[in-house]
CSV table of C-alpha atoms in Angstrom, one decimal:
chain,number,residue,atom,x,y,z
J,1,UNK,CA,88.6,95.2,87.6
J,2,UNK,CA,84.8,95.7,86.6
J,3,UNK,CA,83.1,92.5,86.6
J,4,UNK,CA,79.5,94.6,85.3
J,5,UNK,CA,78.2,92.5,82.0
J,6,UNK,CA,74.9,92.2,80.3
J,7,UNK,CA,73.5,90.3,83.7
J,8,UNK,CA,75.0,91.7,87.0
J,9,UNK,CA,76.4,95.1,88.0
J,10,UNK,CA,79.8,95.2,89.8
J,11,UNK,CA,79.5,97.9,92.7
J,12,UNK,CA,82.0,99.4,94.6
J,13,UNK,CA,80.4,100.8,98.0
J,14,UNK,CA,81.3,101.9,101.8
J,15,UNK,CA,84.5,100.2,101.0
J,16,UNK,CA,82.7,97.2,99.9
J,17,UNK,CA,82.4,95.0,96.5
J,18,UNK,CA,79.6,93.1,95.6
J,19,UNK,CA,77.5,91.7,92.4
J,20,UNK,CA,74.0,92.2,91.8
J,21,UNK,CA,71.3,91.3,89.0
J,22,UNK,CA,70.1,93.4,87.1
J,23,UNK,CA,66.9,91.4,86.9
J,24,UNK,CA,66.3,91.0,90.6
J,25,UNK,CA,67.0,95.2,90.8
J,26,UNK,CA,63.8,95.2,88.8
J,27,UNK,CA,61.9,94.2,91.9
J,28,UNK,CA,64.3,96.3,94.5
J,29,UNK,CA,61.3,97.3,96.2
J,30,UNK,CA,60.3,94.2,97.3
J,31,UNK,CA,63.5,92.2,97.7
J,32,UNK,CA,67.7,92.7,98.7
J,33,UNK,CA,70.4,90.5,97.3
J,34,UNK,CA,73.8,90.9,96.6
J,35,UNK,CA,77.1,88.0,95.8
J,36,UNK,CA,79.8,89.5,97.6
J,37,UNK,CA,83.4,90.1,95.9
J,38,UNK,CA,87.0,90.5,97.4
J,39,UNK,CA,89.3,87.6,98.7
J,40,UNK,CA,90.4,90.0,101.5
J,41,UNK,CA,86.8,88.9,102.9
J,42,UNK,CA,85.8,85.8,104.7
J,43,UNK,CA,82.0,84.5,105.2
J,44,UNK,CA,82.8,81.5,107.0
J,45,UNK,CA,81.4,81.1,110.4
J,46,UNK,CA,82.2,77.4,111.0
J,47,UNK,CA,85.3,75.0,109.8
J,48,UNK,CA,83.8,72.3,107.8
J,49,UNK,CA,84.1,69.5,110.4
J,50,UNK,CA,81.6,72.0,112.4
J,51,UNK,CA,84.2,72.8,114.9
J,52,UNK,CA,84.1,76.4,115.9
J,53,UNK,CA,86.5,78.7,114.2
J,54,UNK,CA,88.9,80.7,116.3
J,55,UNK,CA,87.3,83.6,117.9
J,56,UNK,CA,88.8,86.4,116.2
J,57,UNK,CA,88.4,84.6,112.9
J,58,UNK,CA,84.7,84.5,113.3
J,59,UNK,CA,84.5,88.0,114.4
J,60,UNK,CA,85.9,89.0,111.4
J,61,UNK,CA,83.4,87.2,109.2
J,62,UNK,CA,80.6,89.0,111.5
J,63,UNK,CA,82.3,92.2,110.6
J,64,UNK,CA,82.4,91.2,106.9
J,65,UNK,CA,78.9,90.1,107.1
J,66,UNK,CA,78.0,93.6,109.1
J,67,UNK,CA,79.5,95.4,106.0
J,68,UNK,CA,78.0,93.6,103.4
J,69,UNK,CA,74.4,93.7,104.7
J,70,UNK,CA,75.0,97.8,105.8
J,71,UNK,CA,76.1,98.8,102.2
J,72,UNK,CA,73.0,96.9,100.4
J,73,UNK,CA,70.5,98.4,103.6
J,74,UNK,CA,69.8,95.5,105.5
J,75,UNK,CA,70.9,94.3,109.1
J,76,UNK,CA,73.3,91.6,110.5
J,77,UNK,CA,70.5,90.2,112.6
J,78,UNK,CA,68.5,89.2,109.7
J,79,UNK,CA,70.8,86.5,108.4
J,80,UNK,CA,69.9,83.3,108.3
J,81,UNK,CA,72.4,80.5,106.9
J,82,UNK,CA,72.7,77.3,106.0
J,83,UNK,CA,75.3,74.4,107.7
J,84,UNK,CA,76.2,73.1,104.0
J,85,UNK,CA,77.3,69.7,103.1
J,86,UNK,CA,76.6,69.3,99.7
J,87,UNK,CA,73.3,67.2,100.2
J,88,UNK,CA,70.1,67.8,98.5
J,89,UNK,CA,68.3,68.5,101.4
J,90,UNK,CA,66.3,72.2,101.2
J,91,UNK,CA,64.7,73.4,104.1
J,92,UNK,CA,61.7,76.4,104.9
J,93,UNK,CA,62.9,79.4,107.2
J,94,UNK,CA,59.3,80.1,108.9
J,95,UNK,CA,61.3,82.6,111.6
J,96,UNK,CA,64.4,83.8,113.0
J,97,UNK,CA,65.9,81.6,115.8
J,98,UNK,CA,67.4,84.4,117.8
J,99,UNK,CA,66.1,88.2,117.0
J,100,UNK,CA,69.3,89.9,118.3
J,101,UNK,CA,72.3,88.4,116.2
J,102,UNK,CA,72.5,86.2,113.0
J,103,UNK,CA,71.1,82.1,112.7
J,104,UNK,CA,74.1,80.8,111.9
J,105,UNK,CA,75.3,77.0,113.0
J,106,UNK,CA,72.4,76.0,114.0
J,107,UNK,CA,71.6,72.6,114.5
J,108,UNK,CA,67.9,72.8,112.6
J,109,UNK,CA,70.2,73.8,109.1
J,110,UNK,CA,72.5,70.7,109.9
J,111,UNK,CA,73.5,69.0,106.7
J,112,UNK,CA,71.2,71.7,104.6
J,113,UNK,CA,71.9,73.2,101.3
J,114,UNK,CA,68.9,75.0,100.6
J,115,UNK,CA,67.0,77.5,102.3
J,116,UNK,CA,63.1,78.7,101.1
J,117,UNK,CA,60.8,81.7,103.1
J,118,UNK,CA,58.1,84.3,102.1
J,119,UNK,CA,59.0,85.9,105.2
J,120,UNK,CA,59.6,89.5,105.4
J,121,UNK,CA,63.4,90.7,106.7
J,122,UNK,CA,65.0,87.6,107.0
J,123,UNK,CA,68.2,87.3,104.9
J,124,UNK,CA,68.8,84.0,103.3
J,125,UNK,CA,73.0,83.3,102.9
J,126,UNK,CA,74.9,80.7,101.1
J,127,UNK,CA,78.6,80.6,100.9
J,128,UNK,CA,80.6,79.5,98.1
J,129,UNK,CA,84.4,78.8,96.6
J,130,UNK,CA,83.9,77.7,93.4
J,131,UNK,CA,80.4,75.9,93.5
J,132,UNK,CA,77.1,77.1,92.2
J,133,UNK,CA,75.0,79.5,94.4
J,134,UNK,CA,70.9,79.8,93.1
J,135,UNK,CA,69.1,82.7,93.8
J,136,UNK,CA,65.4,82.3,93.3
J,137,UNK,CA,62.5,84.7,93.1
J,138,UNK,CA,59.3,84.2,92.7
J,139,UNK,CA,57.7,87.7,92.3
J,140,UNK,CA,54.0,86.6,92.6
J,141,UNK,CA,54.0,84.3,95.6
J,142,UNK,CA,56.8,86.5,96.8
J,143,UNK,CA,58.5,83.3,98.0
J,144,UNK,CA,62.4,83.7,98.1
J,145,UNK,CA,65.3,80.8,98.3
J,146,UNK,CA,68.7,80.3,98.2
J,147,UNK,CA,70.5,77.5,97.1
J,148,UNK,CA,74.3,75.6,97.1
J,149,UNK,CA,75.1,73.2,94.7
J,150,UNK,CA,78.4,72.1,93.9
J,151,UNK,CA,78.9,69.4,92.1
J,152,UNK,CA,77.2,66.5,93.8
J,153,UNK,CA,74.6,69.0,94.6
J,154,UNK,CA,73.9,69.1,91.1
J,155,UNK,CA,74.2,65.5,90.5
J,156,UNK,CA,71.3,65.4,93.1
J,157,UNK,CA,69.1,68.3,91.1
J,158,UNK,CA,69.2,70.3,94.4
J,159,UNK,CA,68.1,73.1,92.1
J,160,UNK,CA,65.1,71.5,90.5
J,161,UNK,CA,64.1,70.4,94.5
J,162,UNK,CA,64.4,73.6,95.6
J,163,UNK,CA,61.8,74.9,92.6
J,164,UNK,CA,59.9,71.4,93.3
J,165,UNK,CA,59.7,72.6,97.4
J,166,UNK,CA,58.5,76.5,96.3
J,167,UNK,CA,56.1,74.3,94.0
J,168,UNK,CA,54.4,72.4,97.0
J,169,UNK,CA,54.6,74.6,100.2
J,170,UNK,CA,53.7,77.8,98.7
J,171,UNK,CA,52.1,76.8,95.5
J,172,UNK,CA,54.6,78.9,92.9
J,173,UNK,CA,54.6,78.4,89.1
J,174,UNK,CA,57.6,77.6,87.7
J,175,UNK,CA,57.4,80.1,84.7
J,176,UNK,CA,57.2,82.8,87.5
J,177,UNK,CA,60.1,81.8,89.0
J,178,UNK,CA,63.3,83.6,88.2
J,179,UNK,CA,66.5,81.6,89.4
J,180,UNK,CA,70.0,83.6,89.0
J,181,UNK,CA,73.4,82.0,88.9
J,182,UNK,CA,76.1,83.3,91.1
J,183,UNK,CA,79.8,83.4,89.7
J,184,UNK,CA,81.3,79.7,90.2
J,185,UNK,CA,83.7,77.4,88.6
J,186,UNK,CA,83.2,77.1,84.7
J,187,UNK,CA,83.4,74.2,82.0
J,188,UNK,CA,86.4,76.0,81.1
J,189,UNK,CA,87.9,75.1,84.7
J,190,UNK,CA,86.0,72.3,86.0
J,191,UNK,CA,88.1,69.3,85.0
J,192,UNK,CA,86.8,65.8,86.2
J,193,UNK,CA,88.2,62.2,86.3
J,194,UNK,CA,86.8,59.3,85.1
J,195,UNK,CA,84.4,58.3,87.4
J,196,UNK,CA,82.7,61.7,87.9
J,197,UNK,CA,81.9,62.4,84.3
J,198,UNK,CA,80.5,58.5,84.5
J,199,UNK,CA,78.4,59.6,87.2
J,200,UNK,CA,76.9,62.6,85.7
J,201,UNK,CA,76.7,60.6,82.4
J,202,UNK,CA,74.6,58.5,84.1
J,203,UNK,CA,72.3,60.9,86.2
J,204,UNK,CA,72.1,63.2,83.2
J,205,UNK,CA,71.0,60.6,80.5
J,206,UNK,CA,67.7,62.8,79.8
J,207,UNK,CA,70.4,65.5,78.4
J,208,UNK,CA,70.8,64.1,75.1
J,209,UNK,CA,73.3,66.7,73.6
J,210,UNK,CA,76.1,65.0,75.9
J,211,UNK,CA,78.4,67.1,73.7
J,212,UNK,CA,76.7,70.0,75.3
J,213,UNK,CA,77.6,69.2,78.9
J,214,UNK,CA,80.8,67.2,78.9
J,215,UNK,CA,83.9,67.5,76.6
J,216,UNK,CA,87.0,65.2,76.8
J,217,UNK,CA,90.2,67.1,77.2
J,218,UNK,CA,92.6,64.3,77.8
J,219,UNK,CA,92.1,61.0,75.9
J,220,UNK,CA,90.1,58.4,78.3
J,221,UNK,CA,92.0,60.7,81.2
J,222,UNK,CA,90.0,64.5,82.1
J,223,UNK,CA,87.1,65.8,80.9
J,224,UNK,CA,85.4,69.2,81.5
J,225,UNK,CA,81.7,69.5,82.7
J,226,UNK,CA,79.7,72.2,82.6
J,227,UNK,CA,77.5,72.3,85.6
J,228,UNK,CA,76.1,75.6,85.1
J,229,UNK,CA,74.4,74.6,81.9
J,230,UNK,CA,73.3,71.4,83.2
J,231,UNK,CA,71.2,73.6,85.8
J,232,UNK,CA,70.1,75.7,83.4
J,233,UNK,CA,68.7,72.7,81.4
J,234,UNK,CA,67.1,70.7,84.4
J,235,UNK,CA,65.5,74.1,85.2
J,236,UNK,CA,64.1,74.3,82.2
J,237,UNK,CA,62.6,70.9,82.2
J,238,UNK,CA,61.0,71.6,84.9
J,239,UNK,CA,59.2,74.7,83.6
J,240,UNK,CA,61.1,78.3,84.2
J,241,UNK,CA,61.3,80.0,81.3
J,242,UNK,CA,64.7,80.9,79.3
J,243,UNK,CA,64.5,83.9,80.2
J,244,UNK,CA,63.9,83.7,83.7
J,245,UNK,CA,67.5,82.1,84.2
J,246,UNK,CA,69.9,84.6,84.4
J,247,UNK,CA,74.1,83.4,84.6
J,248,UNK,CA,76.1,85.8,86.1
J,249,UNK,CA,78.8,84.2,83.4
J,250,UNK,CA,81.5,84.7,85.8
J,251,UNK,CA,83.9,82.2,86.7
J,252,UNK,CA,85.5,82.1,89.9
J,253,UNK,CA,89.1,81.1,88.8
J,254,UNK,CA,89.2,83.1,85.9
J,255,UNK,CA,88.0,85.8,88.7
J,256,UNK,CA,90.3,84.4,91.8
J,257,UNK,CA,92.1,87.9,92.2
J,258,UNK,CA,87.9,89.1,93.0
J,259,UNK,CA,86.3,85.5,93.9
J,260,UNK,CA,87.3,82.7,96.4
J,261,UNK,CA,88.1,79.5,94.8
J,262,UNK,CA,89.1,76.4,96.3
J,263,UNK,CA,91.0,75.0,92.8
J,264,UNK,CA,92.8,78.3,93.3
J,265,UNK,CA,93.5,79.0,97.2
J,266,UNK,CA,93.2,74.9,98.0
J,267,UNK,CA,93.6,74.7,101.5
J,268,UNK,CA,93.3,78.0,102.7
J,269,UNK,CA,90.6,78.6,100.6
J,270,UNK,CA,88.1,81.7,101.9
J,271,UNK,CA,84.1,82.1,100.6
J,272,UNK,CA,81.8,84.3,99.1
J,273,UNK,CA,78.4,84.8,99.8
J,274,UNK,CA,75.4,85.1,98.4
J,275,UNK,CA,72.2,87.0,100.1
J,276,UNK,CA,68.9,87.4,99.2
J,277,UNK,CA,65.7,89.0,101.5
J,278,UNK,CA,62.4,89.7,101.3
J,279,UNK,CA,62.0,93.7,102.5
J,280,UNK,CA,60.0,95.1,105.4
């Protein structure tokens, strides 16, 4: 299956599958990215209660990794990742920790969803299964970031703090800033209880279209939210143009043959993720 469309290009390389946007390949001379596909990949590099993952299990997501960054040019060693745990919190990346391998679990990305750097050949990586991954660009400042939100990331506006944080340590404008939206769970998926959709009923309140955002499916019982658009709004509000907010439209359960999802694999579920650098 081809998952190309209007926004992203589906490429099939070195035995590897990724996504990319057509809008950041504008700027290919000045940054990398790529969301990668294929549920016979696995980008985890720590269990979720931070316990270490069995060795050849992490070996294999340094292999996966080692793909990935070969076939979009770029090297293991610049990846930097964050320890997510669906908080709000969005941190800077002013240097590699370690020069010969990969930052991953370190304790200075503890409980961090968010990573932001104008520094040159460092590879910023989020990991998803079904929740929201941001990639932002700021082509002027040449300020990069990379951002997790699931659900109670969005509830939090992780996003709109990430584009706040550009805003006040590197002085970016949000109408330069373009943000693209990795494939995640849709509205057409994402089915919430009761006290969720009261939750984001209540953070939401500035959304007056409610109709827009949340729709009932069962009677007083389920309703779908649409957390993608919700971003897409907040962004707005605070001041990136339309146009500059480019959706993948994919959905990772529609997509679970191509795209972990935990509503899918539950459990056992793997991840995806999403990579974006600033080039030597």
């Amino acid at each position: 299956m081809d998952l190309s469309n209007e926004n992203v290009l589906h490429i099939k390389k070195d035995g590897v599958e990724y996504l990319q946007f057509k809008k950041l390949l504008e700027y290919k001379d000045i940054i990398n990215h790529a969301y990668s596909l294929g549920i016979d990949r696995n980008y985890r590099t720590a269990r979720a209660n931070k316990q270490k993952l069995q060795e050849d299990s992490y070996q294999k997501a340094m292999q996966d990794y080692q793909s990935l960054c070969y076939a979009i040019n770029s090297k293991l060693e610049h990846l930097v990742k964050t320890n997510q745990e669906h908080t709000d919190e969005v941190k800077i990346a002013r240097e590699k920790v370690h020069q010969d391998k990969p930052d991953f679990n370190l304790e200075q990305y503890a409980k961090t969803d968010g990573l932001i750097t104008n520094q040159k050949n460092i590879m910023l990586s989020t990991t998803n299964a079904d929740c929201i991954l941001l990639l932002f660009f700021d082509p002027i400042k040449r300020v990069i970031a990379n951002t997790h939100s699931g659900w109670r990331g969005t509830l939090q506006r992780i996003s709109v703090k990430t584009v706040e944080k550009m805003k006040k340590e590197f002085a970016c404008e949000p109408e330069n800033i373009i943000c693209c939206i990795c494939p995640s769970i849709r509205k057409c998926h994402f089915e919430v209880e009761k006290e969720v959709k009261e939750s984001f009923e209540k953070e939401f309140q500035d959304i007056t279209n409610k109709k827009e955002i949340i729709e009932e499916t069962i009677p007083n019982q389920k309703w779908h939210i649409d957390t993608v658009k919700i971003n897409q709004i907040i962004l707005q509000k605070e001041g990136l143009k339309t146009e500059n907010i480019i959706d993948s439209g994919i959905c990772s359960v529609c997509h679970s043959d191509l795209i972990h999802s935990y509503r899918v694999e539950k459990q056992e579920y793997g991840l995806n993720t999403a990579l974006i650098e600033l080039k030597k």
